[in-house]
PDB file of C-alpha atoms in Angstrom:
ATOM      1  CA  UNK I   1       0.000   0.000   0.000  1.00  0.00           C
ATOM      2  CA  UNK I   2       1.279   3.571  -0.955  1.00  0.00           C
ATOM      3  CA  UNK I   3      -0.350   6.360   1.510  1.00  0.00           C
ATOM      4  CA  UNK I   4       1.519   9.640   0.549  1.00  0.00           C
ATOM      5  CA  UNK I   5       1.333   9.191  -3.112  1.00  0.00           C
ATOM      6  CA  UNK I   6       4.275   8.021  -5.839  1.00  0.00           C
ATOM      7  CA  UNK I   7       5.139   9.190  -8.987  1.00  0.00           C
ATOM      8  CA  UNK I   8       3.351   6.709 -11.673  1.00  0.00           C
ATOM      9  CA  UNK I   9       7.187   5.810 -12.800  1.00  0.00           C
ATOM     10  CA  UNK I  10       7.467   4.122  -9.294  1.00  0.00           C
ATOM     11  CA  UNK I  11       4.055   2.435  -9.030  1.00  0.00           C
ATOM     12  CA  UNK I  12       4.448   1.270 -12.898  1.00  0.00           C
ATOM     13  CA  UNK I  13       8.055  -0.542 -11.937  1.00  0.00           C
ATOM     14  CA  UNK I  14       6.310  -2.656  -9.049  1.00  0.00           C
ATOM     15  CA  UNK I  15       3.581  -3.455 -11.079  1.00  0.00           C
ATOM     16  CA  UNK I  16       5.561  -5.181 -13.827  1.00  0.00           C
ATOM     17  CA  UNK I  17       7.337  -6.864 -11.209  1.00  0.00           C
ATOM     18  CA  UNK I  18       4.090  -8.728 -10.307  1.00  0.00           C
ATOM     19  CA  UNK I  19       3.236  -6.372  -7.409  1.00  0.00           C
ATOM     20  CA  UNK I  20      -0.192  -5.516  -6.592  1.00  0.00           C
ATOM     21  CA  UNK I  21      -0.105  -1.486  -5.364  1.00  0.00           C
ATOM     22  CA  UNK I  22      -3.132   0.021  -3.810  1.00  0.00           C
ATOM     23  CA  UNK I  23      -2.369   3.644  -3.754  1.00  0.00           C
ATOM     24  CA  UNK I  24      -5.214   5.142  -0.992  1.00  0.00           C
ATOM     25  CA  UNK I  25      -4.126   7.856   1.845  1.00  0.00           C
ATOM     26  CA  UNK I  26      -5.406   6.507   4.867  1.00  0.00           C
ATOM     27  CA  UNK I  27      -6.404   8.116   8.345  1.00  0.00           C
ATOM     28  CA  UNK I  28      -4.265   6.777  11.204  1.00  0.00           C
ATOM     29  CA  UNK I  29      -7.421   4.386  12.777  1.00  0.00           C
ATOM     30  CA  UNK I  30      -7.902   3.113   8.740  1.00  0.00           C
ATOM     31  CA  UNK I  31      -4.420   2.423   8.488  1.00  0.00           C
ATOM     32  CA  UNK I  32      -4.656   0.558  11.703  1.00  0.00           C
ATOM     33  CA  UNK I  33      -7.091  -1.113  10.893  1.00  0.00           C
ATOM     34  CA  UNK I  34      -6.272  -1.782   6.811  1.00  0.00           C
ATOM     35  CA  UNK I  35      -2.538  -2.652   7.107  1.00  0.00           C
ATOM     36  CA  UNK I  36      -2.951  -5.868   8.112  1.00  0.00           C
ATOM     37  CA  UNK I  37      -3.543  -7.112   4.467  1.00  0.00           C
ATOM     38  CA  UNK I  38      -0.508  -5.845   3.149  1.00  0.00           C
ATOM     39  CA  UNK I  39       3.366  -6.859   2.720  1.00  0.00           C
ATOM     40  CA  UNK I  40       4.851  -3.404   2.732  1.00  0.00           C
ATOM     41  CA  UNK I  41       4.107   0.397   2.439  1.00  0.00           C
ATOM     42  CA  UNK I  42       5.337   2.747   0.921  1.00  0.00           C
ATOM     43  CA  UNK I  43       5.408   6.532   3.111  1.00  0.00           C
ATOM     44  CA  UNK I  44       6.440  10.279   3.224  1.00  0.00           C
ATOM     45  CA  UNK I  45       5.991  12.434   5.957  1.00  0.00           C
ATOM     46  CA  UNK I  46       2.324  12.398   6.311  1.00  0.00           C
ATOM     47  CA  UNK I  47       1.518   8.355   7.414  1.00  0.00           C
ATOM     48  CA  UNK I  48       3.210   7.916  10.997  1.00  0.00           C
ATOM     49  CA  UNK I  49       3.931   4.254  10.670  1.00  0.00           C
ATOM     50  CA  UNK I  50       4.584   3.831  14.816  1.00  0.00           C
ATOM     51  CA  UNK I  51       5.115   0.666  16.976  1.00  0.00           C
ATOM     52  CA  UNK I  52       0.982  -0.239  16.935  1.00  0.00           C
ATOM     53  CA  UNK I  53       1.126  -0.381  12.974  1.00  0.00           C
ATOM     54  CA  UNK I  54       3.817  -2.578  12.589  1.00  0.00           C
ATOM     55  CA  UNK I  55       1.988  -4.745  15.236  1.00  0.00           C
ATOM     56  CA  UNK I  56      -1.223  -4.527  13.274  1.00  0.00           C
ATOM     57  CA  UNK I  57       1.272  -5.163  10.089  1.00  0.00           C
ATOM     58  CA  UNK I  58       1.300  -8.664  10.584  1.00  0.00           C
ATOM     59  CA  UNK I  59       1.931  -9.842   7.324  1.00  0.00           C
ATOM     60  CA  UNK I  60       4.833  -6.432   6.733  1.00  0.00           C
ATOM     61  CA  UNK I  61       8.085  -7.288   5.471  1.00  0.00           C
ATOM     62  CA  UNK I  62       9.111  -3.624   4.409  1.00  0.00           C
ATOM     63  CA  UNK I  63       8.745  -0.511   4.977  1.00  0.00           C
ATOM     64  CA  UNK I  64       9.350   2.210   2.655  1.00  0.00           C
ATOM     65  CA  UNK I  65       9.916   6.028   3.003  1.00  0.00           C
ATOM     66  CA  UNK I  66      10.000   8.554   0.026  1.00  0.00           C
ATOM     67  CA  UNK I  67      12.793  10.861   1.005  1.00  0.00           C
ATOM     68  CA  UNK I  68      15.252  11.483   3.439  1.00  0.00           C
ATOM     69  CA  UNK I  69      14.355  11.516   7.049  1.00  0.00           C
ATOM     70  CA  UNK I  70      12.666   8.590   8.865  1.00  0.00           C
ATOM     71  CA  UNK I  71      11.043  10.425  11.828  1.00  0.00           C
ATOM     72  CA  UNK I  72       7.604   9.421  11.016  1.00  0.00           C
ATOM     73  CA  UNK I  73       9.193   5.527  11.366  1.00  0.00           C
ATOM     74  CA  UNK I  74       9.548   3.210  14.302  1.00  0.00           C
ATOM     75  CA  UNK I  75      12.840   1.973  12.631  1.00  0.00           C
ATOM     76  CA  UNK I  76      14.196   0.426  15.704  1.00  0.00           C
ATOM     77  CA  UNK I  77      11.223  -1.565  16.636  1.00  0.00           C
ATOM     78  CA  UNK I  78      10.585  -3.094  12.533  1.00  0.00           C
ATOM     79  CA  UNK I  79      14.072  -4.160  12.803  1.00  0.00           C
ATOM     80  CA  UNK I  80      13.483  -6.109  16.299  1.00  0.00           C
ATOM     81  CA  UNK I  81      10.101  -7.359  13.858  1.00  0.00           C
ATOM     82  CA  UNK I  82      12.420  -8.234  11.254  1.00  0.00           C
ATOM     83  CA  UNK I  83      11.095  -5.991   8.912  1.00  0.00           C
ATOM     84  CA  UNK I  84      13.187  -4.094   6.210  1.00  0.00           C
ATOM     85  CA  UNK I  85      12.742  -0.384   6.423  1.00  0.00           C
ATOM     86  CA  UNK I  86      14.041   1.836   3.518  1.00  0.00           C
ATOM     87  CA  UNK I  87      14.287   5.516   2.393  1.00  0.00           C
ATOM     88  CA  UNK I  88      16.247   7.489  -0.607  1.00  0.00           C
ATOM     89  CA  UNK I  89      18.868   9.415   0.707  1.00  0.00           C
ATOM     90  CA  UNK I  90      19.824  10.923  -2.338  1.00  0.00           C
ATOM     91  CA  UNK I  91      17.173  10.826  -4.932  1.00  0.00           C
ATOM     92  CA  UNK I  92      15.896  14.507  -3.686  1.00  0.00           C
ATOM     93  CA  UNK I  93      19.595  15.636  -2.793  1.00  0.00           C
ATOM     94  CA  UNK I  94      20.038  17.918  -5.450  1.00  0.00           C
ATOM     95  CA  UNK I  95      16.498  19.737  -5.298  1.00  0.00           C
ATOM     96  CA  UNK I  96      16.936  20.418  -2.005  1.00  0.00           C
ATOM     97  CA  UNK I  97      20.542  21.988  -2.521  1.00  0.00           C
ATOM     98  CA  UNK I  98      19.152  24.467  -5.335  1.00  0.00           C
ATOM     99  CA  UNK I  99      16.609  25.510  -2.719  1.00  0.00           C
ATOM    100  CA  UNK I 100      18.697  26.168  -0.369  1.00  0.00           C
ATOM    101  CA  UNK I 101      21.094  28.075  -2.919  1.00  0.00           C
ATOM    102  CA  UNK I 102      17.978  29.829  -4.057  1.00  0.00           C
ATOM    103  CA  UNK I 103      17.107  31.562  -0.642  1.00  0.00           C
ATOM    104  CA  UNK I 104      20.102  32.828  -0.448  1.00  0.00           C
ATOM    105  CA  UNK I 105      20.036  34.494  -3.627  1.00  0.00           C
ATOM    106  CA  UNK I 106      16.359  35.537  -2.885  1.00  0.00           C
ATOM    107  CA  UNK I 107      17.221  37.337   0.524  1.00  0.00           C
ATOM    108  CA  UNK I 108      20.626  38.724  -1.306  1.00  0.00           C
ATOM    109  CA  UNK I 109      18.559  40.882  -3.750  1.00  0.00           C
ATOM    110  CA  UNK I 110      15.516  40.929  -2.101  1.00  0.00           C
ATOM    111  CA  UNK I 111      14.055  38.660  -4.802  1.00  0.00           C
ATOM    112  CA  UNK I 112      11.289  37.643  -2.266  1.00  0.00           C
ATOM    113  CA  UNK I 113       9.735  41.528  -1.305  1.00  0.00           C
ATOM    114  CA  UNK I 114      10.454  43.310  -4.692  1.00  0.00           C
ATOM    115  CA  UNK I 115       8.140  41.497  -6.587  1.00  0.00           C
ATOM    116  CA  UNK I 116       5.276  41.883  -4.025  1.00  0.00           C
ATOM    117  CA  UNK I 117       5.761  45.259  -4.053  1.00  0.00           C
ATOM    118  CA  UNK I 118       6.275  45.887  -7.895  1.00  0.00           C
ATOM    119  CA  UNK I 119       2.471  43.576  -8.050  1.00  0.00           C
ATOM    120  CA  UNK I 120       1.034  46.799  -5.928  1.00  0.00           C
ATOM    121  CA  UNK I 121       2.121  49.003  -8.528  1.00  0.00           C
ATOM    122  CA  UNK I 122       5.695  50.318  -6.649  1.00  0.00           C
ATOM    123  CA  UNK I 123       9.286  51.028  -7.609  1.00  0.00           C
ATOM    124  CA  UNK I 124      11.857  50.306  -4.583  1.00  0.00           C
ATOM    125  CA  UNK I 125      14.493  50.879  -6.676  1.00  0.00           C
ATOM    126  CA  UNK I 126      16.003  53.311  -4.004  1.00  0.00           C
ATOM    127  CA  UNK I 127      15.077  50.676  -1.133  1.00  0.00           C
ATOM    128  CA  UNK I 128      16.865  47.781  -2.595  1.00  0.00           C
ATOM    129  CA  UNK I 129      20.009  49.088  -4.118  1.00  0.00           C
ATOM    130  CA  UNK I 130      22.067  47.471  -0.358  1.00  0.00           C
ATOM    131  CA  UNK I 131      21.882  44.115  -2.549  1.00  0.00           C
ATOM    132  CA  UNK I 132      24.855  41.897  -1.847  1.00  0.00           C
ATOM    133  CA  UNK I 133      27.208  38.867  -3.864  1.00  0.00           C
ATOM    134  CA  UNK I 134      27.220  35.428  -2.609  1.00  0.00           C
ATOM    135  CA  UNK I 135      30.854  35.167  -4.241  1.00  0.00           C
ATOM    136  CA  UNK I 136      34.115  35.622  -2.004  1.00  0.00           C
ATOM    137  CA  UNK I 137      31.450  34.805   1.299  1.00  0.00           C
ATOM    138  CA  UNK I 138      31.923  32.299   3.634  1.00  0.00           C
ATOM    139  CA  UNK I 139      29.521  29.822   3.362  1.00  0.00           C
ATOM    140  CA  UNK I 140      29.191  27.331   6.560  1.00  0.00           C
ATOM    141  CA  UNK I 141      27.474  24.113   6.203  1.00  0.00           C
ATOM    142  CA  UNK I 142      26.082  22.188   9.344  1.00  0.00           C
ATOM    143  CA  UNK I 143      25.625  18.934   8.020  1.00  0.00           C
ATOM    144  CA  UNK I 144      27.572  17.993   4.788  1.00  0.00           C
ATOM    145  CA  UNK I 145      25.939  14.347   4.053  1.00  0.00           C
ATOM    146  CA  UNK I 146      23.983  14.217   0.723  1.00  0.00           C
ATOM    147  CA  UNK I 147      22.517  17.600   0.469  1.00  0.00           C
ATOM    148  CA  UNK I 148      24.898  19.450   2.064  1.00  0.00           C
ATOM    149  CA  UNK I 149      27.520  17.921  -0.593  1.00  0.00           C
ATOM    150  CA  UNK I 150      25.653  19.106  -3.291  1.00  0.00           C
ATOM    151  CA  UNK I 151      25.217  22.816  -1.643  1.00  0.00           C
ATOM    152  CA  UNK I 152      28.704  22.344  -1.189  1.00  0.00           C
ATOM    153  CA  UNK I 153      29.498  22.250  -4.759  1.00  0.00           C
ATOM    154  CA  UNK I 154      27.195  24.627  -6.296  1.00  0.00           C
ATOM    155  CA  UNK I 155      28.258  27.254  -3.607  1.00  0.00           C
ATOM    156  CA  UNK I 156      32.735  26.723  -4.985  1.00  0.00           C
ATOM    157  CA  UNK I 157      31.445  26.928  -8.260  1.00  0.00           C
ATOM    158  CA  UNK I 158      29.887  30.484  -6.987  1.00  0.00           C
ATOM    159  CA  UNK I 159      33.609  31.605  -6.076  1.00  0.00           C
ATOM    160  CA  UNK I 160      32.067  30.937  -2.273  1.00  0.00           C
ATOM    161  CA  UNK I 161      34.344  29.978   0.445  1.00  0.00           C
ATOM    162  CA  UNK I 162      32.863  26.875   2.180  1.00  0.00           C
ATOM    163  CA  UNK I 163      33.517  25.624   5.434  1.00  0.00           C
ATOM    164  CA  UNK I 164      31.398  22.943   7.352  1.00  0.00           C
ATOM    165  CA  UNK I 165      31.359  20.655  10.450  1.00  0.00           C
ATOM    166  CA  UNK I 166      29.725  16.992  10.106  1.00  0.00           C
ATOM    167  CA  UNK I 167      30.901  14.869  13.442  1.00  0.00           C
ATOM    168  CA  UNK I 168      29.775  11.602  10.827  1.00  0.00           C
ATOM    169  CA  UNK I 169      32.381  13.079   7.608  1.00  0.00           C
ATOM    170  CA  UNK I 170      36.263  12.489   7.707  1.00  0.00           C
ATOM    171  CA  UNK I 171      36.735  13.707   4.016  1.00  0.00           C
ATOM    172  CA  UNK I 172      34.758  15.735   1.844  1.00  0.00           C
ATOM    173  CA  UNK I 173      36.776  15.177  -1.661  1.00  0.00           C
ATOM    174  CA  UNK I 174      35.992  18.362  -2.133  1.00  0.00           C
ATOM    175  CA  UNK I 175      37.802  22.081  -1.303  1.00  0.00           C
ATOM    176  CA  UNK I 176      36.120  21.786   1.836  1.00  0.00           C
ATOM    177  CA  UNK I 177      37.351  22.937   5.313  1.00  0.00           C
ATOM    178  CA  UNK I 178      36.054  20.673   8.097  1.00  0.00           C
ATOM    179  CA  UNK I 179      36.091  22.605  11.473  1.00  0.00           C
ATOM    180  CA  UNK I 180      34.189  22.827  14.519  1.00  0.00           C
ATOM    181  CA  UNK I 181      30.428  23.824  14.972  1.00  0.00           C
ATOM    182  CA  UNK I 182      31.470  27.055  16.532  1.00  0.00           C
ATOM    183  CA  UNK I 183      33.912  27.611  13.812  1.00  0.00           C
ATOM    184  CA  UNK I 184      30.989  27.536  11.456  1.00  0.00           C
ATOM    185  CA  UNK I 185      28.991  29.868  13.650  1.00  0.00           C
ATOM    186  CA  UNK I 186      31.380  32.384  14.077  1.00  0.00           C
ATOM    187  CA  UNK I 187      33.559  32.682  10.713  1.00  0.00           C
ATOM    188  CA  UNK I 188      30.338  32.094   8.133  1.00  0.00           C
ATOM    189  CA  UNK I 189      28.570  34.677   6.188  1.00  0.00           C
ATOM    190  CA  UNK I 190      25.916  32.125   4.513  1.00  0.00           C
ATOM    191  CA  UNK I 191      25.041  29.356   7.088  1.00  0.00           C
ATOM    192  CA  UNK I 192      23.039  26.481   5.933  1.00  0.00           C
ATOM    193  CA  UNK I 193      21.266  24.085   7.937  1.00  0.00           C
ATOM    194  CA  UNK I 194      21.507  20.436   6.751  1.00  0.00           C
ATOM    195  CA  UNK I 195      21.073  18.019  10.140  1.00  0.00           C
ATOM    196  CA  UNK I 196      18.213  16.227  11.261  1.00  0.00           C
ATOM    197  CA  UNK I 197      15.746  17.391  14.059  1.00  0.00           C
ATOM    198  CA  UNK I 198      16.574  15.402  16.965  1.00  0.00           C
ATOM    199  CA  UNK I 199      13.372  15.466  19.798  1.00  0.00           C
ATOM    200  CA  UNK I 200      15.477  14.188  22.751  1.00  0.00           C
ATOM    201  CA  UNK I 201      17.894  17.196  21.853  1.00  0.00           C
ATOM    202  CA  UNK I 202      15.907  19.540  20.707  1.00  0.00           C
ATOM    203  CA  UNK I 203      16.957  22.790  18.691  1.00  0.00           C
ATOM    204  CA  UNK I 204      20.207  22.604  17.396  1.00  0.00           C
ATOM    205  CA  UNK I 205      20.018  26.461  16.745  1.00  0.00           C
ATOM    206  CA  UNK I 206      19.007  28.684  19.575  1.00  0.00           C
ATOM    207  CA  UNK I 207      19.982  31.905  21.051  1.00  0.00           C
ATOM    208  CA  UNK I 208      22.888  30.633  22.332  1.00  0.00           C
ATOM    209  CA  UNK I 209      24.267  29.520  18.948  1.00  0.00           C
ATOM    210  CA  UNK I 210      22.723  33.211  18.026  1.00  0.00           C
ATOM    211  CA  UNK I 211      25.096  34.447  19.825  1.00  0.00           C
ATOM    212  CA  UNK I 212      28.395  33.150  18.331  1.00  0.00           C
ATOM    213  CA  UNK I 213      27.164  33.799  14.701  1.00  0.00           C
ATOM    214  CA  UNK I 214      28.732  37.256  12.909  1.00  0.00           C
ATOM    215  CA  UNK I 215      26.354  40.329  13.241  1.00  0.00           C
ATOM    216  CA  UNK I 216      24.638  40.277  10.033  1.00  0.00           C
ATOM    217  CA  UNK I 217      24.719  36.422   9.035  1.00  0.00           C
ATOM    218  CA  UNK I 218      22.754  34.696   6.800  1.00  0.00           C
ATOM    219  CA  UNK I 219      20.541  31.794   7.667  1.00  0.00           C
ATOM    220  CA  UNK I 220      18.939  29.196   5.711  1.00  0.00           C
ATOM    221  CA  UNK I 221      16.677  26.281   6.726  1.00  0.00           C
ATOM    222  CA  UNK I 222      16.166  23.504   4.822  1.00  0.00           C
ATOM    223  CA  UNK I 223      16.596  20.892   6.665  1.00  0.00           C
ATOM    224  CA  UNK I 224      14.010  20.239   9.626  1.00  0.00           C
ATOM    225  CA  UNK I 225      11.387  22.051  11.096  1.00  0.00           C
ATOM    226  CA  UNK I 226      12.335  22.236  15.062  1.00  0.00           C
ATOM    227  CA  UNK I 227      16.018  22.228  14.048  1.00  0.00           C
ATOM    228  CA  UNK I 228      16.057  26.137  14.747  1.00  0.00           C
ATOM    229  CA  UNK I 229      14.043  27.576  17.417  1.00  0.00           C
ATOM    230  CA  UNK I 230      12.021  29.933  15.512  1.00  0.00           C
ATOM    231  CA  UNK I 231      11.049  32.237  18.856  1.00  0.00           C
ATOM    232  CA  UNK I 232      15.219  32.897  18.833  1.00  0.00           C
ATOM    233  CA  UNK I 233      15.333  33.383  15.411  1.00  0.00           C
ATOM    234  CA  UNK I 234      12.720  36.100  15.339  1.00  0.00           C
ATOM    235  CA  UNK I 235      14.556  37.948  18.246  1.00  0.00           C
ATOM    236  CA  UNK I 236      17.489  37.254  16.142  1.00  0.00           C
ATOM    237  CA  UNK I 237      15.253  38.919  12.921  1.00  0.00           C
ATOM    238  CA  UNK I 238      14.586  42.307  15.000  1.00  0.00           C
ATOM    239  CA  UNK I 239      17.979  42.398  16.710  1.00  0.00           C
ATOM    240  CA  UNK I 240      19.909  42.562  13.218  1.00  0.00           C
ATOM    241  CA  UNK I 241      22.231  39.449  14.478  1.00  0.00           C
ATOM    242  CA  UNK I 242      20.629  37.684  11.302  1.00  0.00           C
ATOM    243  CA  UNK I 243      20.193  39.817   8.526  1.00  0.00           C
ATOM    244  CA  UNK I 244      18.513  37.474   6.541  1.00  0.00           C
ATOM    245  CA  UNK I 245      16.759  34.393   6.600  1.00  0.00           C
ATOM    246  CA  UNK I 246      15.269  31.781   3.946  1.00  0.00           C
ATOM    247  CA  UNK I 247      13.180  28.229   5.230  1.00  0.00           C
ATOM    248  CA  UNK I 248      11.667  25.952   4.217  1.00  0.00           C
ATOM    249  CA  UNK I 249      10.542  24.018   7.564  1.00  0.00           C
ATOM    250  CA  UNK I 250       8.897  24.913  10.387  1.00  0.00           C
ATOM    251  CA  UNK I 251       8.058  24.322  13.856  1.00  0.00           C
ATOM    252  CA  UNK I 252       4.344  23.646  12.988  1.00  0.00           C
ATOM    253  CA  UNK I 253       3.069  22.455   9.282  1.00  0.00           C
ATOM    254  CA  UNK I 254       1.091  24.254   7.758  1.00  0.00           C
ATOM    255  CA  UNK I 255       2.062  27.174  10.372  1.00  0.00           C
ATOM    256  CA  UNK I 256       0.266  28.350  13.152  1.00  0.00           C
ATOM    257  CA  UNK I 257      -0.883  32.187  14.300  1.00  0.00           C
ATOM    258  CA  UNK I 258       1.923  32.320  16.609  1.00  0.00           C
ATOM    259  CA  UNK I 259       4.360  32.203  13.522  1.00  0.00           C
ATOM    260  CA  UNK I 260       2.619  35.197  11.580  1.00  0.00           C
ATOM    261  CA  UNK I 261       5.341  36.995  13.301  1.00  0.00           C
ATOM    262  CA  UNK I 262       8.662  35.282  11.529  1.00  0.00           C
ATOM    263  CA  UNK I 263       6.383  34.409   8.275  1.00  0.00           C
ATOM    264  CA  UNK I 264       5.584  38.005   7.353  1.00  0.00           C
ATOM    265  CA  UNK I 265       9.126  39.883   8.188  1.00  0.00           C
ATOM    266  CA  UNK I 266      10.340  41.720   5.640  1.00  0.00           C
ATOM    267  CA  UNK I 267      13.832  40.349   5.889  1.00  0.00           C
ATOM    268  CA  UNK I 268      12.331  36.321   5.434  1.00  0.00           C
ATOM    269  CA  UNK I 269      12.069  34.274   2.240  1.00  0.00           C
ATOM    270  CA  UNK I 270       9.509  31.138   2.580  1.00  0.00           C
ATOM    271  CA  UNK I 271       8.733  28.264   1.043  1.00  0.00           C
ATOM    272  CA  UNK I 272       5.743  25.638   2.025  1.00  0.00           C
ATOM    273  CA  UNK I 273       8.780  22.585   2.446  1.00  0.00           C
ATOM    274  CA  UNK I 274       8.757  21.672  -1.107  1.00  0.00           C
ATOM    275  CA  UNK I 275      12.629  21.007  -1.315  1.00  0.00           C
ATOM    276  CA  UNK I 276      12.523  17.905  -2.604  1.00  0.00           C
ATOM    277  CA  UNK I 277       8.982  18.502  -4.934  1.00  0.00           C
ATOM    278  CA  UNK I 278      10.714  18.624  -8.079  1.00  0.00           C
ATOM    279  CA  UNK I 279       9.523  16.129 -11.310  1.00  0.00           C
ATOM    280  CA  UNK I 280      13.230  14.672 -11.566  1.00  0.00           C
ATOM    281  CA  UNK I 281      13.521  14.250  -7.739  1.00  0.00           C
ATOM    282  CA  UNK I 282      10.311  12.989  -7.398  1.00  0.00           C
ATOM    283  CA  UNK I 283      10.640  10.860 -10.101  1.00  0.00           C
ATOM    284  CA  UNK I 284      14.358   9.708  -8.641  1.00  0.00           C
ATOM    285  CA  UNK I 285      12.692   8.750  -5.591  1.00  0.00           C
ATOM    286  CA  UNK I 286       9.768   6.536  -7.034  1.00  0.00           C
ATOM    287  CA  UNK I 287      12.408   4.564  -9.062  1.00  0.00           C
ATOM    288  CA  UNK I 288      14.435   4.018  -5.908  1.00  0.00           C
ATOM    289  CA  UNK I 289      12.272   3.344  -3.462  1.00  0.00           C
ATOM    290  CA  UNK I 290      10.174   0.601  -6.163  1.00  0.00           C
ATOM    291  CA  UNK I 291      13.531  -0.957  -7.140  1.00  0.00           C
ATOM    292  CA  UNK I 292      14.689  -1.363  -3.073  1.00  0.00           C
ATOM    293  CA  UNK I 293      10.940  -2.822  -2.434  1.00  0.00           C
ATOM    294  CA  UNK I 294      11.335  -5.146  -5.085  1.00  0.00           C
ATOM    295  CA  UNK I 295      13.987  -6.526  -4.411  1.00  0.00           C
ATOM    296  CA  UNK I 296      12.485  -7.029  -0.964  1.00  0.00           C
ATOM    297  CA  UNK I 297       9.190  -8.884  -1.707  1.00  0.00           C
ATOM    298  CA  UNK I 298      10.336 -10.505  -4.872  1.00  0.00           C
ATOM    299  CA  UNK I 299      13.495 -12.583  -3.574  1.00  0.00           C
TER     300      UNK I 299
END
């Protein structure tokens, strides 16, 4: 069963493997209740497969999640059930990366306000002439696995300085510098978020990080909403400690009232966490996560 949805490339391989695919979102008591029949499902954010549907799963042998993160998986507890979980690491990689290099270029030269304001008829010619480069900035990375290689590399080959700290990476092969997190937080023009959201941890970026960051840095989120704390952030906003900021994750999705605040400033560029919703990533991630299920239930 697929609950989130798969690009027809995906559902079309596991169908000419001999697989029968019910695509149907569920609600969390219908999943309960439905998954029973099935051998595997396929996920993205929105189905929380926990510990009582993988009991109710009796028949599961795999679990698989289109993208990146698998938050919204009891991992630990279908591998003590013997049950194969999977996700695509890469196939939404380099979408993500362009985002993230596109917010920065959006907040740069106010990409994000000028064209609301030229829609009402204006000309802030005068307003926005303070634009900035991205090239000969220092770019820090938190987090350089799959996407924050690819930011990596679009960023050198925009004459950007890049440093990063990733306790998990040894060796970038790339023109990297590997330091420490406070390194990155107090020598980085650009810094871009590319870690998962921990809930036993909590925010990886609060005011205390604020603090150790260059007056007038940069920020971009596209990682995980909860990975920042967003009340710090706003402080940050109004202080001028960040100058700008671009995300694409939040706290709460779709956002709450309480985040009106951080949404609407002038000095914020938003997106509805669509970095992977691109056709070729979307289509990546179909392909993978049908050949890895395949291979599972066809053996």
């Amino acid at each position: 069963i697929v609950t989130d949805g798969i690009e027809k490339v995906g559902s079309d391989l596991m169908k000419k493997a001999g697989l029968e695919v019910v695509e149907q979102k569920l609600t969390p008591e219908e999943l309960l209740s439905e998954i029973g029949k099935y051998n595997a499902i396929i996920v993205r954010s929105a189905t929380k497969v926990t510990k009582e549907v993988i009991d109710a799963g009796t028949q599961l042998q795999a679990i698989g999640r289109g993208g990146v993160g698998v938050d919204n998986i009891d991992v630990e507890y279908a591998k003590s059930k013997g049950i194969t979980t999977y996700n695509t690491p890469g196939a939404s990689s380099i979408s993500v990366a362009e985002l993230a290099i596109a917010h920065m270029f959006a907040v740069s030269r106010f990409l994000n306000t000028s064209t609301m304001e030229m829609r009402q008829g204006k000309w802030p010619k005068k307003e926005y002439a303070k634009g900035m480069e991205l090239t000969g900035k220092t770019l820090g990375l938190i987090g350089i696995g799959n996407i924050g290689k690819e930011v990596a590399k679009r960023a050198l080959g925009l004459s950007m300085k890049v440093i990063a700290h990733d306790p998990w990476v040894k060796d970038t092969g790339m023109d990297v510098k590997l330091v420490s997190k406070d390194e990155v937080l107090k020598n980085s023009d650009f810094i871009s978020l590319h870690i998962p959201f921990i809930k036993t941890e909590g925010p990886s970026i609060t005011a205390t990080e604020f603090a150790k960051m260059k007056d007038g840095v940069v920020l971009i989120n596209c990682a995980r909403g909860g990975v920042v704390k967003e009340a710090d952030l706003l402080e940050a906003l109004n202080s001028g400690k960040v100058k700008y900021t671009g995300i694409d994750v939040f706290e709460n999705e779709p956002p709450t009232e309480a985040q009106t605040a951080l949404l609407n400033h002038p000095r914020v560029s938003v997106t509805p966490h669509i970095g992977a919703q691109t056709d070729e990533a979307q289509d990546r991630v179909g392909i993978e996560i049908a050949e890895k299920l395949v291979a599972t239930l066809t053996k």
